[in-house]
Short mmCIF file of C-alpha atoms in Angstrom, two decimals:
data_model
loop_
_atom_site.label_atom_id
_atom_site.label_comp_id
_atom_site.label_asym_id
_atom_site.label_seq_id
_atom_site.Cartn_x
_atom_site.Cartn_y
_atom_site.Cartn_z
CA UNK V 1 -0.02 -0.14 -0.06
CA UNK V 2 2.81 2.56 0.94
CA UNK V 3 4.72 1.42 -2.21
CA UNK V 4 1.42 2.22 -4.02
CA UNK V 5 0.91 5.72 -2.13
CA UNK V 6 4.36 6.87 -3.13
CA UNK V 7 4.70 5.87 -6.72
CA UNK V 8 1.22 6.97 -8.04
CA UNK V 9 2.03 10.86 -7.64
CA UNK V 10 5.49 10.16 -9.05
CA UNK V 11 4.18 8.30 -12.11
CA UNK V 12 1.36 11.10 -12.45
CA UNK V 13 4.11 14.02 -12.22
CA UNK V 14 6.39 12.22 -14.68
CA UNK V 15 3.48 12.20 -17.32
CA UNK V 16 3.93 8.58 -17.62
CA UNK V 17 1.02 7.13 -19.46
CA UNK V 18 -1.40 5.25 -17.15
CA UNK V 19 -4.15 5.16 -19.67
CA UNK V 20 -2.85 2.14 -21.82
CA UNK V 21 -6.50 1.22 -22.04
CA UNK V 22 -8.93 4.02 -21.97
CA UNK V 23 -10.86 2.29 -19.24
CA UNK V 24 -7.97 1.29 -17.37
CA UNK V 25 -8.53 3.74 -14.51
CA UNK V 26 -12.22 3.03 -14.11
CA UNK V 27 -11.03 -0.80 -13.72
CA UNK V 28 -8.45 0.07 -11.25
CA UNK V 29 -10.73 2.02 -8.98
CA UNK V 30 -13.44 -0.66 -9.39
CA UNK V 31 -11.16 -3.35 -8.34
CA UNK V 32 -9.63 -1.18 -5.59
CA UNK V 33 -12.88 -0.58 -3.80
CA UNK V 34 -14.28 -4.09 -4.74
CA UNK V 35 -11.46 -5.80 -2.73
CA UNK V 36 -11.61 -3.59 0.42
CA UNK V 37 -15.11 -2.14 1.03
CA UNK V 38 -16.89 -4.52 -1.10
CA UNK V 39 -15.36 -7.41 0.31
CA UNK V 40 -15.98 -6.28 3.86
CA UNK V 41 -19.68 -5.52 3.12
CA UNK V 42 -20.11 -9.10 1.82
CA UNK V 43 -18.12 -10.41 4.83
CA UNK V 44 -20.33 -8.41 7.27
CA UNK V 45 -23.43 -9.30 5.52
CA UNK V 46 -22.72 -13.02 5.81
CA UNK V 47 -21.71 -12.85 9.40
CA UNK V 48 -24.16 -10.34 10.97
CA UNK V 49 -27.20 -10.87 8.85
CA UNK V 50 -29.82 -8.48 10.20
CA UNK V 51 -27.31 -6.36 12.01
CA UNK V 52 -24.83 -5.83 9.10
CA UNK V 53 -26.02 -2.45 8.31
CA UNK V 54 -25.20 -1.31 11.72
CA UNK V 55 -21.69 -2.67 11.64
CA UNK V 56 -21.15 -1.29 7.94
CA UNK V 57 -21.66 2.23 9.42
CA UNK V 58 -18.19 2.03 10.99
CA UNK V 59 -16.57 0.95 8.05
CA UNK V 60 -15.33 4.49 6.46
CA UNK V 61 -13.86 4.78 9.94
CA UNK V 62 -12.23 1.38 9.89
CA UNK V 63 -10.73 2.09 6.29
CA UNK V 64 -9.17 5.53 7.42
CA UNK V 65 -7.72 3.89 10.72
CA UNK V 66 -6.23 0.87 8.96
CA UNK V 67 -4.37 2.98 6.18
CA UNK V 68 -3.20 5.42 8.66
CA UNK V 69 -1.98 2.47 10.84
CA UNK V 70 -0.01 1.08 7.75
CA UNK V 71 3.04 3.11 8.50
CA UNK V 72 3.21 1.84 12.09
CA UNK V 73 2.84 -1.82 11.02
CA UNK V 74 5.42 -1.44 8.31
CA UNK V 75 7.80 -0.11 10.92
CA UNK V 76 7.15 -3.00 13.24
CA UNK V 77 7.42 -5.43 10.43
CA UNK V 78 10.71 -3.94 9.56
CA UNK V 79 12.08 -3.96 12.87
CA UNK V 80 11.08 -7.87 13.05
CA UNK V 81 13.09 -8.64 10.04
CA UNK V 82 16.00 -6.67 11.22
CA UNK V 83 15.71 -8.36 14.59
CA UNK V 84 15.15 -5.19 16.48
CA UNK V 85 13.00 -5.16 19.70
CA UNK V 86 10.70 -2.43 20.38
CA UNK V 87 7.85 -1.82 22.52
CA UNK V 88 4.47 -1.30 21.34
CA UNK V 89 4.17 2.33 22.25
CA UNK V 90 0.68 2.87 21.19
CA UNK V 91 -0.52 0.96 24.54
CA UNK V 92 -1.42 3.04 27.34
CA UNK V 93 1.19 2.52 30.15
CA UNK V 94 0.38 4.04 33.15
CA UNK V 95 2.87 2.50 35.68
CA UNK V 96 0.42 0.90 38.18
CA UNK V 97 2.39 -0.84 40.70
CA UNK V 98 0.57 -0.29 43.89
CA UNK V 99 -2.78 -0.65 45.03
CA UNK V 100 -3.01 3.09 45.98
CA UNK V 101 -2.10 4.09 42.62
CA UNK V 102 -4.35 5.98 40.69
CA UNK V 103 -4.44 5.72 36.68
CA UNK V 104 -6.10 9.15 36.30
CA UNK V 105 -3.02 10.69 38.07
CA UNK V 106 -0.75 9.36 35.44
CA UNK V 107 0.35 11.00 32.20
CA UNK V 108 -0.40 8.87 29.05
CA UNK V 109 2.31 10.38 27.15
CA UNK V 110 3.97 8.73 24.18
CA UNK V 111 7.71 9.51 23.21
CA UNK V 112 8.23 11.36 19.87
CA UNK V 113 9.39 9.05 17.22
CA UNK V 114 10.31 8.61 13.97
CA UNK V 115 7.33 7.13 13.07
CA UNK V 116 5.23 9.95 14.02
CA UNK V 117 7.39 12.03 11.36
CA UNK V 118 6.71 9.53 8.83
CA UNK V 119 2.64 9.53 9.39
CA UNK V 120 3.12 13.41 8.93
CA UNK V 121 5.39 13.05 5.88
CA UNK V 122 3.00 10.75 4.14
CA UNK V 123 -0.18 12.91 4.97
CA UNK V 124 1.84 16.03 3.58
CA UNK V 125 2.85 13.97 0.59
CA UNK V 126 -0.72 12.82 -0.29
CA UNK V 127 -1.84 16.56 -0.09
CA UNK V 128 0.75 17.25 -2.81
CA UNK V 129 -0.30 14.23 -4.80
CA UNK V 130 -3.82 15.26 -5.05
CA UNK V 131 -2.67 18.57 -6.18
CA UNK V 132 -0.58 16.90 -8.65
CA UNK V 133 -3.42 14.69 -9.68
CA UNK V 134 -5.79 17.54 -10.20
CA UNK V 135 -3.80 20.06 -12.03
CA UNK V 136 -2.19 17.41 -14.23
CA UNK V 137 -5.58 16.48 -15.52
CA UNK V 138 -5.77 12.97 -13.68
CA UNK V 139 -8.70 13.84 -11.14
CA UNK V 140 -9.77 10.29 -11.17
CA UNK V 141 -6.90 9.10 -8.98
CA UNK V 142 -7.88 11.69 -6.39
CA UNK V 143 -10.27 9.36 -4.43
CA UNK V 144 -7.39 6.61 -3.91
CA UNK V 145 -4.71 9.34 -2.91
CA UNK V 146 -7.12 11.13 -0.76
CA UNK V 147 -8.42 8.14 1.31
CA UNK V 148 -5.10 7.22 1.91
CA UNK V 149 -4.17 10.75 2.74
CA UNK V 150 -6.82 11.12 5.14
CA UNK V 151 -5.65 7.87 7.07
CA UNK V 152 -2.32 9.12 7.65
CA UNK V 153 -2.96 12.54 8.75
CA UNK V 154 -5.75 11.35 11.24
CA UNK V 155 -2.99 9.02 12.93
CA UNK V 156 -0.72 11.73 13.06
CA UNK V 157 -2.99 13.69 14.78
CA UNK V 158 -3.64 10.81 17.20
CA UNK V 159 0.16 10.43 17.68
CA UNK V 160 0.34 14.42 18.55
CA UNK V 161 -2.36 14.37 20.69
CA UNK V 162 -0.94 11.28 22.35
CA UNK V 163 2.31 13.14 23.18
CA UNK V 164 1.30 15.71 24.81
CA UNK V 165 2.45 16.69 28.06
CA UNK V 166 -0.80 16.31 30.36
CA UNK V 167 -2.23 15.00 33.48
CA UNK V 168 -5.72 13.18 32.88
CA UNK V 169 -8.74 13.97 35.21
CA UNK V 170 -8.21 12.42 38.69
CA UNK V 171 -9.89 12.22 42.12
CA UNK V 172 -6.80 13.44 43.49
CA UNK V 173 -6.25 16.77 43.49
CA UNK V 174 -2.96 17.66 41.62
CA UNK V 175 -1.60 20.91 41.22
CA UNK V 176 0.90 21.07 38.16
CA UNK V 177 4.94 22.02 39.17
CA UNK V 178 6.65 24.66 37.50
CA UNK V 179 8.11 22.51 35.34
CA UNK V 180 5.13 20.71 34.20
CA UNK V 181 3.52 24.35 33.62
CA UNK V 182 6.48 25.24 31.64
CA UNK V 183 6.33 21.84 29.93
CA UNK V 184 2.83 22.75 28.71
CA UNK V 185 3.76 26.05 27.58
CA UNK V 186 6.68 24.51 25.33
CA UNK V 187 4.55 21.94 23.91
CA UNK V 188 1.94 24.38 22.77
CA UNK V 189 4.43 26.74 21.17
CA UNK V 190 6.05 23.67 19.83
CA UNK V 191 2.62 22.75 18.13
CA UNK V 192 2.01 25.90 16.93
CA UNK V 193 5.36 26.20 15.28
CA UNK V 194 4.67 22.67 13.61
CA UNK V 195 1.44 23.97 12.38
CA UNK V 196 3.00 27.13 11.04
CA UNK V 197 5.71 25.11 9.43
CA UNK V 198 3.29 22.67 7.66
CA UNK V 199 1.16 25.23 6.81
CA UNK V 200 4.34 27.31 5.08
CA UNK V 201 5.76 24.39 3.22
CA UNK V 202 2.26 23.53 1.87
CA UNK V 203 1.80 26.90 0.80
CA UNK V 204 5.66 27.19 -0.77
CA UNK V 205 4.91 23.63 -2.29
CA UNK V 206 1.51 25.13 -4.05
CA UNK V 207 3.04 28.26 -5.03
CA UNK V 208 6.22 26.31 -6.35
CA UNK V 209 4.04 24.05 -8.22
CA UNK V 210 1.83 27.13 -9.78
CA UNK V 211 4.82 28.86 -10.92
CA UNK V 212 7.31 26.41 -12.13
CA UNK V 213 5.83 22.90 -12.82
CA UNK V 214 1.91 23.91 -13.83
CA UNK V 215 3.42 26.15 -16.73
CA UNK V 216 5.65 23.30 -18.02
CA UNK V 217 2.25 21.19 -17.84
CA UNK V 218 0.27 23.61 -19.74
CA UNK V 219 2.77 23.56 -22.50
CA UNK V 220 2.62 20.02 -22.98
CA UNK V 221 -0.93 20.15 -23.47
CA UNK V 222 -0.66 22.88 -25.76
CA UNK V 223 1.68 20.77 -28.11
CA UNK V 224 -1.00 18.31 -28.18
CA UNK V 225 -3.33 20.90 -29.38
CA UNK V 226 -0.68 21.79 -31.93
CA UNK V 227 -0.20 18.14 -33.39
CA UNK V 228 -3.85 17.65 -33.59
CA UNK V 229 -4.49 21.06 -35.23
CA UNK V 230 -4.46 22.03 -38.92
CA UNK V 231 -5.04 25.84 -38.49
CA UNK V 232 -1.77 27.78 -38.78
CA UNK V 233 -3.22 31.02 -36.78
CA UNK V 234 -4.09 28.69 -33.82
CA UNK V 235 -0.82 27.12 -33.82
CA UNK V 236 1.18 30.39 -33.96
CA UNK V 237 -1.26 31.49 -30.88
CA UNK V 238 -0.25 28.31 -29.02
CA UNK V 239 3.45 28.56 -29.78
CA UNK V 240 3.62 32.09 -28.18
CA UNK V 241 1.79 30.84 -25.35
CA UNK V 242 4.32 28.67 -24.82
CA UNK V 243 7.24 30.53 -25.40
CA UNK V 244 5.74 32.78 -22.60
CA UNK V 245 5.31 29.72 -19.98
CA UNK V 246 8.83 28.16 -20.17
CA UNK V 247 11.59 30.05 -19.24
CA UNK V 248 14.24 31.88 -21.84
CA UNK V 249 17.46 30.23 -20.82
CA UNK V 250 18.73 28.01 -18.37
CA UNK V 251 18.61 23.98 -17.87
CA UNK V 252 16.22 22.50 -15.20
CA UNK V 253 18.14 19.23 -15.57
CA UNK V 254 20.93 19.67 -13.31
CA UNK V 255 22.03 15.80 -13.35
CA UNK V 256 23.72 15.12 -16.46
CA UNK V 257 22.37 18.10 -18.96
CA UNK V 258 21.83 17.77 -22.50
CA UNK V 259 21.13 20.22 -25.11
CA UNK V 260 17.84 19.02 -25.68
CA UNK V 261 16.63 20.27 -22.45
CA UNK V 262 18.16 23.57 -22.83
CA UNK V 263 15.44 26.08 -22.74
CA UNK V 264 17.58 28.25 -24.97
CA UNK V 265 17.26 25.74 -27.46
CA UNK V 266 13.58 24.87 -26.89
CA UNK V 267 12.77 28.60 -27.71
CA UNK V 268 14.86 28.64 -30.75
CA UNK V 269 13.03 25.71 -31.94
CA UNK V 270 9.72 27.41 -31.34
CA UNK V 271 10.75 30.42 -33.15
CA UNK V 272 11.59 28.09 -36.26
CA UNK V 273 8.09 26.48 -35.72
CA UNK V 274 6.51 29.91 -35.71
CA UNK V 275 8.33 30.73 -38.88
CA UNK V 276 7.12 27.53 -40.51
CA UNK V 277 3.80 28.33 -39.29
CA UNK V 278 3.52 31.61 -40.97
CA UNK V 279 5.02 30.24 -44.27
CA UNK V 280 2.35 27.68 -44.13
CA UNK V 281 -0.34 30.01 -43.59
CA UNK V 282 0.42 31.65 -46.59
CA UNK V 283 0.00 28.79 -49.09
CA UNK V 284 -3.09 27.18 -50.42
CA UNK V 285 -4.80 24.87 -47.74
CA UNK V 286 -5.33 22.21 -50.54
CA UNK V 287 -1.57 22.50 -51.87
CA UNK V 288 0.96 19.79 -50.94
CA UNK V 289 3.22 22.59 -49.37
CA UNK V 290 0.45 23.27 -46.79
CA UNK V 291 0.43 19.42 -45.86
CA UNK V 292 4.17 19.10 -45.62
CA UNK V 293 4.33 22.24 -43.63
CA UNK V 294 1.81 20.87 -40.99
CA UNK V 295 3.60 17.45 -40.87
CA UNK V 296 6.93 19.34 -40.11
CA UNK V 297 5.13 21.34 -37.57
CA UNK V 298 3.55 18.54 -36.02
CA UNK V 299 6.90 16.34 -35.62
CA UNK V 300 8.84 19.28 -34.29
CA UNK V 301 5.97 19.82 -31.66
CA UNK V 302 6.21 15.94 -30.81
CA UNK V 303 9.98 15.77 -30.69
CA UNK V 304 9.99 19.06 -28.19
CA UNK V 305 6.97 17.74 -26.21
CA UNK V 306 9.08 14.66 -25.33
CA UNK V 307 12.12 16.92 -24.37
CA UNK V 308 9.73 18.94 -21.96
CA UNK V 309 8.37 15.69 -20.62
CA UNK V 310 11.87 14.79 -19.47
CA UNK V 311 12.28 18.07 -17.53
CA UNK V 312 9.21 17.85 -15.63
CA UNK V 313 10.70 15.60 -12.91
CA UNK V 314 13.46 17.92 -12.52
CA UNK V 315 11.22 20.58 -11.81
CA UNK V 316 9.91 18.78 -8.89
CA UNK V 317 13.28 17.77 -7.65
CA UNK V 318 15.35 21.39 -8.46
CA UNK V 319 18.06 21.97 -6.36
CA UNK V 320 16.48 24.80 -4.52
CA UNK V 321 13.61 22.52 -3.86
CA UNK V 322 15.73 19.98 -2.54
CA UNK V 323 17.33 22.52 0.12
CA UNK V 324 13.99 23.88 0.87
CA UNK V 325 12.90 20.38 1.83
CA UNK V 326 16.02 19.85 3.71
CA UNK V 327 15.77 22.80 5.86
CA UNK V 328 11.86 22.28 6.26
CA UNK V 329 12.37 18.82 7.23
CA UNK V 330 15.23 19.93 9.75
CA UNK V 331 13.12 22.42 11.24
CA UNK V 332 10.00 19.76 12.38
CA UNK V 333 12.86 17.51 13.51
CA UNK V 334 14.57 20.33 15.68
CA UNK V 335 11.08 20.86 17.18
CA UNK V 336 10.62 17.24 17.94
CA UNK V 337 14.15 17.00 19.42
CA UNK V 338 13.45 19.96 21.73
CA UNK V 339 10.14 18.24 22.59
CA UNK V 340 11.68 14.98 23.25
CA UNK V 341 14.25 16.62 25.60
CA UNK V 342 11.92 18.46 27.51
CA UNK V 343 9.77 15.20 27.93
CA UNK V 344 12.44 13.16 29.19
CA UNK V 345 13.50 15.87 31.87
CA UNK V 346 9.84 15.83 32.74
CA UNK V 347 9.76 12.13 32.99
CA UNK V 348 12.91 11.95 35.23
CA UNK V 349 11.12 14.50 37.60
CA UNK V 350 8.08 12.38 37.96
CA UNK V 351 10.22 9.38 38.67
CA UNK V 352 12.05 11.19 41.43
CA UNK V 353 8.79 12.35 42.84
CA UNK V 354 7.23 9.10 42.79
CA UNK V 355 4.69 9.69 39.88
#
C-alpha cells in the first residue's frame, strides 16, 4: 500500500501514460474498492445478517484507521525482519504498581518517534499528490490518494495528541509544578510552530508548482493541441503561449544536462516552428506545401514535447526544492528534538517524585 501511495503521484508528475487502455482507471478504482470495502461489506453481511447495516456504518472509520496504521505496522515488520526489539508504544502504560496508585493521575504520554514524522510526511505527501493529480488532468486518481492521505493525517493527529504533556482528570487533587507548567507552554508553542511550518511548506509547494511545474504541464498540453490542429493561426497563438510559459534560458536538468533540455534551444526551436507556421499559412490549404508544412510542425512539436516531459521531474526535484525540503524537515525534527528532551526531563522529574 505504501509503495503504491508513493509511486502513484510520481508517475502522474512524470507524465507516465497510465491510460494504456482507456478504461483502465475505472477498472483500477473498481478493483480497489471491490477488494476493500466491497469484500468487507460482503463478509459482514454473511456474519451478522440482520445487523450488518449497523456494522457497515463503522466501515469508513475502519478503512481510514487501518490505512493510517500501515506506517506503524510497516515499521514494526521492518523491526522484526532486522531483529530490532521495540515495544508497542501505542498501548497506554500508566505505571500502576501499587494498590494505592490512581491511573487518572498518571500522564499517558508517548515519546516522539520517527514513526510520527513518517505519518506526517505521508500525510503532506498525499496532499501534494492530490494537487498534482488535479492540476495534471488526472482527477480520477484523487479518491485513492485522498483516502490514504486522510488516514495518515488522522493517525498523525492522534500521535500528536498522545504526546502531549498532560495530566488526566483525577479524583486526586493535583497541582502542576512549575516544570510541568513550563512543559505545557513549550508543547503548545512547539505544536503551533509545527503547524506553522507545515502550512508554510504546503503554501510554498503550491506556489512552486503553480509557478514552475504547472506552466510546463500547460505547455505539454498545448503541444498536443498543436499536433492535432490544422489551423496555422491557432498554432502560432499556441506557440507564443508556450514561449511565455517556459524560461528563456537555463537548463532544468541539473544532473547530466543535455542540449535537448536547454530552454534556450527550445525557445529557438519554437521560433523555427512559428516561422514555419507563418509560411504555411500563406499557401493554399489544399496544396502539398501546406500538408508538408503541417507535418513538419507536428513532428517538431512531438519532439519538443518529449524533451519537456523529460524536464518535468527535474522541476520537482530542483536544487532549490531539495534544499528547501531539507531545511523544512530539519526545522520539524528540531522541534521534535526539543520536545523529546523536555519530555525526558519531565519523566525524570516524575520518577524523582514517585509519579
